[in-house]
Amino acid sequence: MADITRRLGWRHLRGAPTAHIRHHRSGKLLHDGPGLSFWFRALTAALSEVPVDDRELAMTFHARTSDFQDVAVQATVTYRISDPALACARLDFSVDPDTGVWRGAPLEQLGTLLTETAQQHALAVLARTPLSAALVDGVTAVRERVAAGLNAEPRLPATGIEVVAVRVMALRPEPEVERALRTPAREQIQQEADKATYERRAVAVERERAIAENELDSQIELARREEQLVDQRGTNTRREAEEHAAADGVRAEAEATRTVRLADAEAARSVRLARAEAEGAREVGEARAQAQAAWLRVHADVDVTTLNALTGTRLAENLPNIDSVTISPDVLTGLLARLGAGERA
């Protein structure tokens, strides 16, 4: 929109570099070009402002495929007004000399023209394409067809319009159809996910089985080695027992030999001792017999009184020490009686 200011019945217009200004007065073109700035009178001026920058026109429309499925097309058309004079002659780009606002809606008219033209070509290409193919290659086909149709449309150059680019962002079916179309893919994805899960579980089970087998093999090997260890220990114990038995046998044999030798020596010593004792006893006996015989020969010549005295003396020598003797009258009487009887005899 042009910037217009008032000064004492005059108007001053200042345009943007992207806006093409055309100023007519009394049917004559006084100013023509982008980014102009000039004074004019509102009662005699006819002003037009045409944007010459690139414009983006977003459009959304519905179409039907060959299998009678509705789809929504989202596209954007980039265009510019390449001939402002021609555009002013075909469309109303005039502005109010007091406010600088367009008197009509020229850009809306351009948008309607571009939208209807693009929609016409998009519908034509989608009407011959089934939904599955449209969802796969429809974006490219629609873009190429719309671009070719807009470039071949004779009304656009006649209006001074140049199409710069055409972009198709999306081509979508109805939500129910889209969910139905997504179901097989989702099922396949779910199946693949389940398959991956099952494979992962199978791998986990296989690994667990391998681990269990390794543990079992380890236990079997450990049991086998323990059995070997027990056998070896038994063998060692048996060998040790045999060695101990052999050693005990050797010790017993040596002890028996030593005992026999000691017994033989003791027996020989006992025999020698017995013989010595017997010899000694015999000699003692002979000496006693000789002494007794001598004693008897000596006493044979001694009288009875002397023998009794010697007997009493010997008896007294062999009696124990007596500190005191108590003789009762009965004992004394008996002794005196025996003594008297002896003397009488």
mmCIF file of C-alpha atoms in Angstrom, residues 1-2 4 13 21-22 40 45-50 92-104:
data_model
loop_
_atom_site.group_PDB
_atom_site.id
_atom_site.type_symbol
_atom_site.label_atom_id
_atom_site.label_comp_id
_atom_site.label_asym_id
_atom_site.label_seq_id
_atom_site.Cartn_x
_atom_site.Cartn_y
_atom_site.Cartn_z
ATOM 1 C CA MET A 1 0.000 0.000 0.000
ATOM 2 C CA ALA A 2 1.325 3.415 -1.040
ATOM 3 C CA ILE A 4 0.166 9.183 0.884
ATOM 4 C CA LEU A 13 2.836 9.623 -2.720
ATOM 5 C CA ILE A 21 3.110 3.005 -9.548
ATOM 6 C CA ARG A 22 1.171 4.398 -12.535
ATOM 7 C CA PHE A 40 -0.240 15.212 -7.185
ATOM 8 C CA ALA A 45 -5.049 12.003 -10.415
ATOM 9 C CA ALA A 46 -5.738 8.362 -11.258
ATOM 10 C CA LEU A 47 -3.323 6.099 -9.362
ATOM 11 C CA SER A 48 -2.572 2.384 -9.726
ATOM 12 C CA GLU A 49 -0.238 0.299 -7.596
ATOM 13 C CA VAL A 50 0.904 -3.087 -8.878
ATOM 14 C CA ASP A 92 -8.361 -3.121 -11.104
ATOM 15 C CA PHE A 93 -5.178 -2.057 -9.233
ATOM 16 C CA SER A 94 -6.381 1.512 -8.687
ATOM 17 C CA VAL A 95 -5.844 3.025 -5.227
ATOM 18 C CA ASP A 96 -7.653 5.734 -3.323
ATOM 19 C CA PRO A 97 -5.708 9.020 -3.679
ATOM 20 C CA ASP A 98 -6.407 9.910 -0.056
ATOM 21 C CA THR A 99 -5.610 6.588 1.702
ATOM 22 C CA GLY A 100 -3.541 4.600 -0.833
ATOM 23 C CA VAL A 101 -5.781 1.557 -0.398
ATOM 24 C CA TRP A 102 -6.876 -0.543 -3.360
ATOM 25 C CA ARG A 103 -10.391 0.193 -4.434
ATOM 26 C CA GLY A 104 -10.927 -3.444 -5.456
#
